[in-house]
Structures are given as C-alpha cells and as structure tokens.
Short mmCIF file of C-alpha atoms in Angstrom, two decimals:
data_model
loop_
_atom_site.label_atom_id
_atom_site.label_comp_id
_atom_site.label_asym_id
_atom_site.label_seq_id
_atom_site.Cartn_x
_atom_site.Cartn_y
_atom_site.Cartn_z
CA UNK A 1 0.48 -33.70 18.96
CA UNK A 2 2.24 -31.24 17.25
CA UNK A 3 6.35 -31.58 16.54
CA UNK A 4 7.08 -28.07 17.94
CA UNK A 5 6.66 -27.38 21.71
CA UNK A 6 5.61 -24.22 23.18
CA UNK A 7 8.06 -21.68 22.85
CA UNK A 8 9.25 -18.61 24.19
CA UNK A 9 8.53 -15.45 21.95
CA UNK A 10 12.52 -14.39 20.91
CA UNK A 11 13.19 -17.73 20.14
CA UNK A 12 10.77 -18.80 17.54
CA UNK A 13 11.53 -19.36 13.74
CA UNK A 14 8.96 -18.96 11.19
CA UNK A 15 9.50 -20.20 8.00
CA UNK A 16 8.55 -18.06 5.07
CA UNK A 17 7.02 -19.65 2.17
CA UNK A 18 7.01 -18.89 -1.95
CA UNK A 19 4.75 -19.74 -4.47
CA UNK A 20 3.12 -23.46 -3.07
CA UNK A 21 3.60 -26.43 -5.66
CA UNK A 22 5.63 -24.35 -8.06
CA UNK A 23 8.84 -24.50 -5.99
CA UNK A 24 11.15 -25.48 -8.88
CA UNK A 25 10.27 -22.62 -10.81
CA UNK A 26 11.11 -20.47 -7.73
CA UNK A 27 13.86 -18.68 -10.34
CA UNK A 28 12.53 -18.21 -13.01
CA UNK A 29 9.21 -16.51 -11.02
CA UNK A 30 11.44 -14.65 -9.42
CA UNK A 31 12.28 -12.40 -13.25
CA UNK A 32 8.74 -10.82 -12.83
CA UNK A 33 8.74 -10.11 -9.74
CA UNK A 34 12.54 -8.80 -9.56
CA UNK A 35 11.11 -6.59 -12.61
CA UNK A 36 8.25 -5.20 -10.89
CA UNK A 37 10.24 -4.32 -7.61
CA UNK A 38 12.68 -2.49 -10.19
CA UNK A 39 9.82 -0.92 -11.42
CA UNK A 40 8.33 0.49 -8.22
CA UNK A 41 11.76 1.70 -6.81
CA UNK A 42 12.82 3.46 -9.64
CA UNK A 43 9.19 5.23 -10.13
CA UNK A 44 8.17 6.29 -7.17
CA UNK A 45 12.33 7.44 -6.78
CA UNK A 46 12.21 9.24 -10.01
CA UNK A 47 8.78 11.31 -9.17
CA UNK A 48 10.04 11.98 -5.63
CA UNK A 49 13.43 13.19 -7.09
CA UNK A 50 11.06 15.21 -9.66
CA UNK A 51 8.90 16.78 -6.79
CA UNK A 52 11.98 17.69 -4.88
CA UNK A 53 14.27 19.15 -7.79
CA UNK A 54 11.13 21.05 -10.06
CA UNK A 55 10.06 24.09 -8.18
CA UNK A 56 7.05 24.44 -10.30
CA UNK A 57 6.03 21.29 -8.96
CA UNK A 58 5.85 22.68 -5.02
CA UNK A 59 2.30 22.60 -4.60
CA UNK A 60 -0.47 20.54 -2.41
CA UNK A 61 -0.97 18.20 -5.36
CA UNK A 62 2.81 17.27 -6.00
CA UNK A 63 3.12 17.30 -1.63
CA UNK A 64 0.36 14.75 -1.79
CA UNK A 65 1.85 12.70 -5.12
CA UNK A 66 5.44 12.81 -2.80
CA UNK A 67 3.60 11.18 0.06
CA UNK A 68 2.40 8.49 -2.24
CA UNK A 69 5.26 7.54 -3.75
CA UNK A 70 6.93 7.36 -0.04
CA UNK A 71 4.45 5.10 0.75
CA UNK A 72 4.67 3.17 -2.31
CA UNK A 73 8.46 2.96 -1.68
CA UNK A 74 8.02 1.42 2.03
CA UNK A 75 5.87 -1.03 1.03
CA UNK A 76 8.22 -2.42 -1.65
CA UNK A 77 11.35 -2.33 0.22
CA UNK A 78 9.16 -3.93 3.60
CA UNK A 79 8.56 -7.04 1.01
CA UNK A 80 11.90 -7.24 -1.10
CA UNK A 81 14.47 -9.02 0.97
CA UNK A 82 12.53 -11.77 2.10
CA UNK A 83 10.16 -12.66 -1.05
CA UNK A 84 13.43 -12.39 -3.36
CA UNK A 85 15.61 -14.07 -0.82
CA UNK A 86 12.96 -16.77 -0.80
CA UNK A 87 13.23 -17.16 -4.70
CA UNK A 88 16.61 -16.84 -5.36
CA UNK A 89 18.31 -18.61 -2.26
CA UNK A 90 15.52 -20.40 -0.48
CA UNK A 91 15.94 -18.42 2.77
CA UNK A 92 12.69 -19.01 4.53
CA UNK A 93 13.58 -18.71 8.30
CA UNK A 94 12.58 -15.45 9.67
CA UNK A 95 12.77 -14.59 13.80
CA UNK A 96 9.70 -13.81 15.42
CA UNK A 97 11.05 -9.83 16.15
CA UNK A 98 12.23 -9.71 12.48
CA UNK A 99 8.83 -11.10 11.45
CA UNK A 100 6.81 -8.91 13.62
CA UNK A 101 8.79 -5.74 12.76
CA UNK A 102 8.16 -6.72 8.80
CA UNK A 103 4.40 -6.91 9.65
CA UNK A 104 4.53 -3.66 11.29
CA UNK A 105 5.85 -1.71 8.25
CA UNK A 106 3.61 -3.40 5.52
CA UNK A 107 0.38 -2.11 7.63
CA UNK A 108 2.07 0.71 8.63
CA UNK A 109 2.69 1.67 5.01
CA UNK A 110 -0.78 -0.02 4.05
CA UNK A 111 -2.87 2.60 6.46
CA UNK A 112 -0.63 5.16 5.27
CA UNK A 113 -1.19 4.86 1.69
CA UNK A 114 -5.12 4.77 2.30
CA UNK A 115 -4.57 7.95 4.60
CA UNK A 116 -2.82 9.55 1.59
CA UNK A 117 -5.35 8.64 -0.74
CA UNK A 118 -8.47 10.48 1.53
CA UNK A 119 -6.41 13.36 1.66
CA UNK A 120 -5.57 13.85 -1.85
CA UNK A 121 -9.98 12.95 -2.49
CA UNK A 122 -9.93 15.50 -0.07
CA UNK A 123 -7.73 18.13 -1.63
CA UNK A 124 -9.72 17.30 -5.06
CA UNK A 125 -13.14 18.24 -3.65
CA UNK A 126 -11.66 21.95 -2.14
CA UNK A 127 -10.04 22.48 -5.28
CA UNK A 128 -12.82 21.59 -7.60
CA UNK A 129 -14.94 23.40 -5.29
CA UNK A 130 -13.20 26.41 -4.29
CA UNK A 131 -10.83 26.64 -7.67
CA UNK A 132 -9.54 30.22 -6.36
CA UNK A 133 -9.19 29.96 -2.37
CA UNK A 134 -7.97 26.37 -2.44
CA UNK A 135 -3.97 27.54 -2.29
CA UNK A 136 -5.04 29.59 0.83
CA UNK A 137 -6.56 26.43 2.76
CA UNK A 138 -4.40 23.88 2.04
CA UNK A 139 -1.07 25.51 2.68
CA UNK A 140 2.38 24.33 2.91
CA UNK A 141 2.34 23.77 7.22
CA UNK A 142 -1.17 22.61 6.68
CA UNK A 143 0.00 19.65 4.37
CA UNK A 144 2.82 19.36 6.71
CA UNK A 145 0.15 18.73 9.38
CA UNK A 146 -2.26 16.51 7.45
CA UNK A 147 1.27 14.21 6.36
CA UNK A 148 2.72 13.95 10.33
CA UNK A 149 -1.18 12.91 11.45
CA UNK A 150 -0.77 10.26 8.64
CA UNK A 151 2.29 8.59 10.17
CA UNK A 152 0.86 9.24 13.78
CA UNK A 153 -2.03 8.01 13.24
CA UNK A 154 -0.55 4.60 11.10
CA UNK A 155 1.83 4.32 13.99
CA UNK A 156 -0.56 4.41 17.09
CA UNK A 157 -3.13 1.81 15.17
CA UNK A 158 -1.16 -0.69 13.82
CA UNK A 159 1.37 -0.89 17.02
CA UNK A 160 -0.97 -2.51 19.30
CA UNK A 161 -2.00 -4.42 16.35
CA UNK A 162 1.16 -5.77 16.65
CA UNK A 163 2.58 -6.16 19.93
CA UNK A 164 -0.36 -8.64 20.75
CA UNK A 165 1.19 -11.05 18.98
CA UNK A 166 3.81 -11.11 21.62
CA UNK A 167 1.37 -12.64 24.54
CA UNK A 168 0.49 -15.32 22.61
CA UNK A 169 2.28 -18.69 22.68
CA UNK A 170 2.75 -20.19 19.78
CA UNK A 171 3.16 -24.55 19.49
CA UNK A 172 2.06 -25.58 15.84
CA UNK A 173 3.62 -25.68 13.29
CA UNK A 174 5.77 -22.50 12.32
CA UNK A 175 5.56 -22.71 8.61
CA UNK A 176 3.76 -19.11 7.04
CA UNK A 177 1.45 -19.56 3.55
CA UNK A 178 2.98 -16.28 2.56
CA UNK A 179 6.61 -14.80 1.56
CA UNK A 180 6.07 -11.87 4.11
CA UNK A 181 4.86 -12.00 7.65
CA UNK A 182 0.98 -11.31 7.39
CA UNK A 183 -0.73 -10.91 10.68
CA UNK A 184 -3.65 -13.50 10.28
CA UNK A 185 -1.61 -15.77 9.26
CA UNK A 186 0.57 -15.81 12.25
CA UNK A 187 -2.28 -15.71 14.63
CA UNK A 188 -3.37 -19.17 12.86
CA UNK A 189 -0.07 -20.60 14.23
CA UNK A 190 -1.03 -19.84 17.96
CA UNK A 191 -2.47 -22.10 20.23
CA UNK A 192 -4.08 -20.04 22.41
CA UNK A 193 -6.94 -17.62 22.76
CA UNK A 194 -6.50 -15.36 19.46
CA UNK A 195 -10.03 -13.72 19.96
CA UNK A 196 -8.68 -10.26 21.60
CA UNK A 197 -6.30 -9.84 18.35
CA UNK A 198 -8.50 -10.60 15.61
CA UNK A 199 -10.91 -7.98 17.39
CA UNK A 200 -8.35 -5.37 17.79
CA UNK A 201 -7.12 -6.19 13.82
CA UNK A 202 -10.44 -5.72 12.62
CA UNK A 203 -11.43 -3.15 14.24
CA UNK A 204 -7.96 -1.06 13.46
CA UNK A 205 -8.43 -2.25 9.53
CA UNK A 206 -12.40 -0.71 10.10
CA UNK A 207 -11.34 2.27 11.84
CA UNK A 208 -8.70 3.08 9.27
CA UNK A 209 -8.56 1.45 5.56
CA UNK A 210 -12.24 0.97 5.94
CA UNK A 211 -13.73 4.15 7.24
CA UNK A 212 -11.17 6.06 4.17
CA UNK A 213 -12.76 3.94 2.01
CA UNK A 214 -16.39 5.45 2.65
CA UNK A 215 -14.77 9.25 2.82
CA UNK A 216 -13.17 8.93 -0.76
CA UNK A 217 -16.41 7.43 -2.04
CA UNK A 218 -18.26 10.25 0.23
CA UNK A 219 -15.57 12.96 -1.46
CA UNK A 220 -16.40 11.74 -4.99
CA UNK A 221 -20.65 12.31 -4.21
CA UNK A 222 -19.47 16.03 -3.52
CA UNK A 223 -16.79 16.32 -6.29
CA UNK A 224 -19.66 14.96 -8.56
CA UNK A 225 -22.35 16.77 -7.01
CA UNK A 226 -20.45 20.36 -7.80
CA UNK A 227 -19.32 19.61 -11.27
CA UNK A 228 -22.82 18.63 -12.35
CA UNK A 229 -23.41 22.35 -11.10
CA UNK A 230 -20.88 23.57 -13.45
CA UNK A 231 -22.71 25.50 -15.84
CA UNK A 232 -19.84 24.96 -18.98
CA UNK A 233 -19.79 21.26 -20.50
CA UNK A 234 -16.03 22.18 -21.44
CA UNK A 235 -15.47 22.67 -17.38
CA UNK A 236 -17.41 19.85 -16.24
CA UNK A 237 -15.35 17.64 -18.57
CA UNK A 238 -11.80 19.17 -17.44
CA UNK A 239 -13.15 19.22 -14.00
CA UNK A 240 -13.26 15.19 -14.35
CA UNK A 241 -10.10 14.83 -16.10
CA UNK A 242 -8.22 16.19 -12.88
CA UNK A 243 -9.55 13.17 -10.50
CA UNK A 244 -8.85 10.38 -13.25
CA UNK A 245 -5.16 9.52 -11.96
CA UNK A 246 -6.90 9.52 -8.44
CA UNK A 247 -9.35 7.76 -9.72
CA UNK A 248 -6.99 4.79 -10.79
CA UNK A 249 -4.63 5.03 -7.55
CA UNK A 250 -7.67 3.87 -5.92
CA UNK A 251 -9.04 0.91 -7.88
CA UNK A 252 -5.44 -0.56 -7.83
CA UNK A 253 -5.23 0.45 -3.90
CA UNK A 254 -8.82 -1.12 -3.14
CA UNK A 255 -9.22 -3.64 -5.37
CA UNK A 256 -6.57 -5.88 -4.61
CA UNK A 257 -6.69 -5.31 -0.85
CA UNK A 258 -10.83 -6.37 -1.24
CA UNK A 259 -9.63 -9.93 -3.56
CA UNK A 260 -7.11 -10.62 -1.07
CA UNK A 261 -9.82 -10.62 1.69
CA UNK A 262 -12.20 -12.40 0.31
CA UNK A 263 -9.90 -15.30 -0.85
CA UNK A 264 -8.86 -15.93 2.27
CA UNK A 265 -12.61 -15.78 4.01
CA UNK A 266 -14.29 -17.30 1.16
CA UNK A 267 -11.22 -19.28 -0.54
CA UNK A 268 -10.22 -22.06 1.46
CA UNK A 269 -10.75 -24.66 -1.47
CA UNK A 270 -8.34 -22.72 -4.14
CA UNK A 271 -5.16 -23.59 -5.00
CA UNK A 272 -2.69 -22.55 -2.43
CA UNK A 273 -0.68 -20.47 -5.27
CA UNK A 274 -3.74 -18.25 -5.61
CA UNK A 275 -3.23 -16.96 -2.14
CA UNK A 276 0.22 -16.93 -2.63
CA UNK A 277 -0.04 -14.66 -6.36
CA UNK A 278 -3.23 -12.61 -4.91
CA UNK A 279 -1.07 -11.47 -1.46
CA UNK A 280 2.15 -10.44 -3.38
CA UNK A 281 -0.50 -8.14 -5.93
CA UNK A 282 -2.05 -6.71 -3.36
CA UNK A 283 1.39 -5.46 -2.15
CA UNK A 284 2.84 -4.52 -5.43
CA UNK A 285 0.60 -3.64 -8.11
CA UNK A 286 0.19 -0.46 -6.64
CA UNK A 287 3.33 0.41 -6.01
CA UNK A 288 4.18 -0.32 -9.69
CA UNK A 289 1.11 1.51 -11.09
CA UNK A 290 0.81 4.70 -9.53
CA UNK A 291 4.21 6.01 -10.91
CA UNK A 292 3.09 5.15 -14.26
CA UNK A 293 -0.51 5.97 -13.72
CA UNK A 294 1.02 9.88 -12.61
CA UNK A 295 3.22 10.18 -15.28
CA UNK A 296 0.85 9.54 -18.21
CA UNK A 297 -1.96 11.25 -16.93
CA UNK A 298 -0.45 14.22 -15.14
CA UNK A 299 1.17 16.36 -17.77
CA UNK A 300 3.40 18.30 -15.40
CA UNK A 301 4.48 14.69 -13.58
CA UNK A 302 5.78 13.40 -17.46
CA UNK A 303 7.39 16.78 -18.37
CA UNK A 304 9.57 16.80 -15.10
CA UNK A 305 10.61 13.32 -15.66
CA UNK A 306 11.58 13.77 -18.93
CA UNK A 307 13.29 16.80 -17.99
CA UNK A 308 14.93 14.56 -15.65
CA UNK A 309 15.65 11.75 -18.10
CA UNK A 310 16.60 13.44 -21.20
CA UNK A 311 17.50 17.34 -19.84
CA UNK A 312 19.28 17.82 -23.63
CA UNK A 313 15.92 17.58 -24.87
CA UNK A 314 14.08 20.32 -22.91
#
C-alpha cells in the first residue's frame, strides 16, 4: 500500500524532479541550461524590442515574428523558476494549484506557438500567391484578429484540459519524472479513473497542435504548387528563400514535440535522463533557435538588431 493517503486537491505536494542519476552534477548542468534560458530571453526580447521600435518593420510578417517571440518568451519563463530552482537549490516541492497553473501556461504557450506557426504558413502562401494584394488582405485589425483567436482559442482548449485534474484523487506516490509539471505525468500519479482526461488531452493536442500540423504541411503543397508555376527560375528560387526561416521554426517546433512523444509511448526501457534531456528540448530549443534562426536569415530582422546593438555603426 502506498505511503501517501488520499488527499484533498489544495493540499497536495508534488515533488519536482532534475536530471535522474546525475543528481550531483545538478550545478554544473545547470551552466547550459542557465545559458540557453539567457539565450531565449534576451532574443526573443531583442526582436520584440526591434519590431516595436523599427517602423519599417510594421508589417504582417514582423506582427507574426512578434507573436512568436511572445510565445517563445512564455514558454521559457513558464519553465525557469522551477527547473533552475531545482538545479541550483534543490527545491522540488511544488503545490498542486502552482503545479497545475505551470501546466496551464506551457500548453497554453505550446498551442499558441503552433497557432502562430499556421498563420505565418498561412500568410506565406497569400503572399507568394497574391505578391501585390497580400497587404490589402492581411491588414493590421485582421492580424489583430487572427493573434486574439490564437490566445482564445489556446485558452478555451487547454483549460478544461486542465481543470480535470482537479476531480481526480490522487494516493501514490507524488514524486514527478520531470522539472516542470507535465500533464501525463500527473495523471500517472492518480488512483482513479484517468480515462475521461487522457481522452479530452488527446483529443485537445489532435484538435490543435495536430490538425496545424497537417495545414502547414497542406500550406507548403500550395506554396510549392504556385512557385513551380512561376515562369522565372530567378523567382522560383527567391520565392523559396522567403519560407526557409519558416521552414526551420517548424522542424525545431515539431520535431522535438514528435521525440518527446514517442519516448514516452515507445521508451519505457531508456534511461530515465533521456526523458528528462528530451522534455527540457522540447521546451527550449525552440525558444533559443528561432531568434537566431530570424536574425540570420531575415535580412531586415539582423539590420534592426544591429541597429539596436551597435546604433554608432548604422
């Protein structure tokens, strides 16, 4: 029988956990990853400050980059206090609200980000397609629009995602395999019926990160499909060059998210760091990336934040 007994909601205590079997080097693990959040704050900062300040960048490309780089920014600071606190003080304990309200703003931010990445395939496609009338259709109040739906529609999916957790009961043990509250791993800790929530998970992860997945992919058939009708090799190749940084911001969106699913279906026999390293990628390689990923490829991004950096030079 199990140590813990059956408790109410408010006054359970999870307990967070770092890298598995590597506990000693908790410190010195924690340089990296202290580096990479630095990283993704002060990008995605820098190219929202850039966006804001440059009025040559006010257009649906740089409103879409902005909404990125928000999103990019929630998702780091939704992780940072507990996974450094974990390395640098051993704070594992985490209340149930605080744990559920984490959860809520990593797949909050997590929809969000895959909701910002169908609407800038989206804004690709009518540009590449309609080069001259695109300004006209996607216009400021209309990106307005298509960024407030985002957050709605993040909000209303994920919510009931999490506020089931609150009718189960929960009487194993309270330990978490991750340094963040992740929502299949606290439905492993109940011990009753978890059937309803894994439904409703999977079918708001389906409905949201899933279903953008086949749009973009659907978005890059048509975005292919007109440049091949380019007439003008020279077009057809700068054509491509615009969706490259796109390109990326989705590999290092989907990719990760894809590994860390099919470790935990498929990896039950690894090494309990390689959930551990795969979960905390998934949440910050793309934070770190896209900023870097914008400002090399995007010629306008690198000139504002050098204008930024070094405003002598320019």
């Amino acid at each position: 029988m199990s140590n813990f007994q059956n408790t109410t909601s408010s006054s359970i205590i999870f307990l967070l956990t770092g890298v598995p079997g590597l506990e000693a080097f908790h410190t010195w693990i924690s340089i990296p990853f202290c580096f990479l959040y630095l990283t993704a704050l002060s990008g995605n900062s820098l190219i929202l400050f850039a966006i804001v300040t440059q009025p040559s960048l006010h257009e649906p490309m740089y409103y879409f980059l902005s909404m990125l780089s928000t999103t990019d920014l929630g998702l780091s600071i939704s992780t940072l206090v507990t996974m450094l606190g974990i390395f640098w003080f051993n704070a594992r304990k985490i209340s149930f609200n605080a744990c559920l309200s984490q959860m809520f703003f990593i797949q909050l931010f997590t929809v969000m980000e895959s909701s910002v990445l169908l609407a800038m395939a989206f804004y690709r496609f009518v540009a590449i397609s309609n080069p001259l009338r695109y300004a006209t259709i996607l216009t400021d109040s209309r990106i307005a629009q298509i960024g407030v739906s985002i957050v709605i529609r993040g909000t209303l999916t994920m919510t009931p995602v999490v506020a089931l957790l609150k009718r189960l009961s929960y009487c194993h043990s309270h330990v978490l395999h991750h340094s963040y509250c992740f929502h299949p791993d606290v439905m492993k800790l109940s011990c009753t019926d978890t059937r309803i929530n894994s439904a409703v998970g999977l079918t708001a992860m389906i409905s949201t990160v899933g279903l953008d997945s086949i749009l973009i992919l659907l978005s890059y058939v048509l975005i292919i499909k007109t440049v091949l009708s380019i007439a003008s090799p020279e077009q057809r190749k700068k054509a491509f060059s615009t969706c490259i940084s796109h390109v990326g911001a989705v590999a290092i969106f989907y990719i990760p998210l894809i590994s860390l699913s099919f470790v935990h279906r498929f990896g039950k026999h690894a090494p309990p760091y390689v959930h551990t390293l795969i979960a905390n990628t998934y949440l910050l390689i793309p934070p770190v990336m896209n900023p870097i990923i914008y400002s090399v490829k995007t010629k306008q991004i690198r000139r504002a934040v050098i204008k930024i950096l070094h405003p002598k030079d320019i």
